[in-house]
């Protein structure tokens, strides 16, 4: 199956060793009454399994949240991430929209 979304970064372990780290989420698909997105973070977590939600939107959001959390853990343990040789954080990778105040039109 072709990745729905993916990105390859350079990861640096706390010991200084470098390796390619690929984040991947496959397209959401219906599973019984729920939806699921296969997720991987290779080579650290090559097969995380399917992340399920009540619809495709929630499944995709939960899959992104899982990758965000795993990358935060990697950094907390002393790892570093680079994209195109520039340091990057999980927050920069996963843009979150701030809620806007509700206005009447």
CSV table of C-alpha atoms in Angstrom, one decimal:
chain,number,residue,atom,x,y,z
A,1,UNK,CA,0.0,0.0,0.0
A,2,UNK,CA,1.3,3.5,-0.8
A,3,UNK,CA,1.7,5.9,2.0
A,4,UNK,CA,-1.1,8.5,2.4
A,5,UNK,CA,1.4,10.9,4.1
A,6,UNK,CA,5.1,10.4,4.9
A,7,UNK,CA,8.2,12.3,5.7
A,8,UNK,CA,11.8,11.2,6.1
A,9,UNK,CA,14.0,13.0,8.7
A,10,UNK,CA,17.5,12.6,9.9
A,11,UNK,CA,17.5,11.4,13.5
A,12,UNK,CA,20.5,11.6,15.8
A,13,UNK,CA,20.6,9.2,18.8
A,14,UNK,CA,21.9,10.5,22.1
A,15,UNK,CA,25.2,8.6,21.4
A,16,UNK,CA,25.6,10.7,18.2
A,17,UNK,CA,24.7,8.1,15.6
A,18,UNK,CA,22.6,9.3,12.7
A,19,UNK,CA,19.9,7.4,10.8
A,20,UNK,CA,17.0,8.1,8.5
A,21,UNK,CA,13.7,8.1,10.3
A,22,UNK,CA,10.5,7.8,8.3
A,23,UNK,CA,7.1,8.9,9.6
A,24,UNK,CA,4.2,7.3,7.7
A,25,UNK,CA,0.5,7.2,7.9
A,26,UNK,CA,-1.5,5.2,5.4
A,27,UNK,CA,-5.0,6.4,4.2
A,28,UNK,CA,-7.8,6.0,6.6
A,29,UNK,CA,-10.1,3.0,5.8
A,30,UNK,CA,-13.4,1.8,7.1
A,31,UNK,CA,-13.2,-1.1,9.6
A,32,UNK,CA,-16.6,-2.3,10.8
A,33,UNK,CA,-18.2,0.7,12.3
A,34,UNK,CA,-14.9,2.6,12.9
A,35,UNK,CA,-12.1,3.9,10.8
A,36,UNK,CA,-8.4,3.0,11.0
A,37,UNK,CA,-5.0,4.4,9.9
A,38,UNK,CA,-1.9,2.2,9.8
A,39,UNK,CA,1.0,4.1,11.3
A,40,UNK,CA,4.8,3.5,11.4
A,41,UNK,CA,7.9,5.4,12.6
A,42,UNK,CA,10.7,3.4,10.9
A,43,UNK,CA,13.2,2.1,12.2
A,44,UNK,CA,12.1,2.9,15.7
A,45,UNK,CA,8.6,1.6,15.5
A,46,UNK,CA,8.2,0.0,12.0
A,47,UNK,CA,4.6,-1.3,12.7
A,48,UNK,CA,2.6,0.4,15.3
A,49,UNK,CA,-0.6,-1.1,14.2
A,50,UNK,CA,-3.9,0.6,13.2
A,51,UNK,CA,-5.0,3.7,15.0
A,52,UNK,CA,-8.8,3.7,15.2
A,53,UNK,CA,-11.3,6.5,15.4
A,54,UNK,CA,-15.0,7.0,15.0
A,55,UNK,CA,-14.5,8.4,11.5
A,56,UNK,CA,-11.6,9.0,9.0
A,57,UNK,CA,-10.9,12.5,10.4
A,58,UNK,CA,-10.5,11.2,14.0
A,59,UNK,CA,-8.4,8.2,13.0
A,60,UNK,CA,-6.0,10.5,11.1
A,61,UNK,CA,-5.8,13.0,13.9
A,62,UNK,CA,-5.1,10.2,16.5
A,63,UNK,CA,-2.4,8.8,14.2
A,64,UNK,CA,-0.7,12.1,13.9
A,65,UNK,CA,-0.9,12.6,17.7
A,66,UNK,CA,0.7,9.2,18.3
A,67,UNK,CA,3.7,10.1,16.0
A,68,UNK,CA,4.0,13.5,17.7
A,69,UNK,CA,4.1,11.8,21.1
A,70,UNK,CA,6.7,9.2,20.0
A,71,UNK,CA,8.9,11.9,18.6
A,72,UNK,CA,8.7,14.0,21.8
A,73,UNK,CA,9.8,10.9,23.7
A,74,UNK,CA,12.8,10.5,21.4
A,75,UNK,CA,13.8,14.1,22.0
A,76,UNK,CA,13.3,13.8,25.8
A,77,UNK,CA,15.7,10.8,25.8
A,78,UNK,CA,18.3,13.1,24.2
A,79,UNK,CA,17.7,12.5,20.5
A,80,UNK,CA,17.6,15.2,17.8
A,81,UNK,CA,15.7,15.6,14.6
A,82,UNK,CA,16.8,17.3,11.3
A,83,UNK,CA,14.8,18.1,8.2
A,84,UNK,CA,17.0,19.0,5.2
A,85,UNK,CA,19.9,19.4,7.7
A,86,UNK,CA,18.0,22.0,9.8
A,87,UNK,CA,17.0,21.1,13.4
A,88,UNK,CA,13.2,20.6,13.7
A,89,UNK,CA,10.9,19.8,16.6
A,90,UNK,CA,7.7,17.8,16.7
A,91,UNK,CA,5.7,21.0,17.2
A,92,UNK,CA,7.2,22.3,14.0
A,93,UNK,CA,6.3,19.1,12.2
A,94,UNK,CA,2.7,18.9,13.3
A,95,UNK,CA,1.0,22.2,12.9
A,96,UNK,CA,-2.0,22.7,15.2
A,97,UNK,CA,-4.6,25.3,14.6
A,98,UNK,CA,-5.4,27.5,17.5
A,99,UNK,CA,-9.1,27.8,18.1
A,100,UNK,CA,-10.6,31.1,16.8
A,101,UNK,CA,-13.2,32.9,18.7
A,102,UNK,CA,-16.7,32.3,17.4
A,103,UNK,CA,-18.0,35.4,15.6
A,104,UNK,CA,-21.5,35.9,14.2
A,105,UNK,CA,-21.8,36.7,10.5
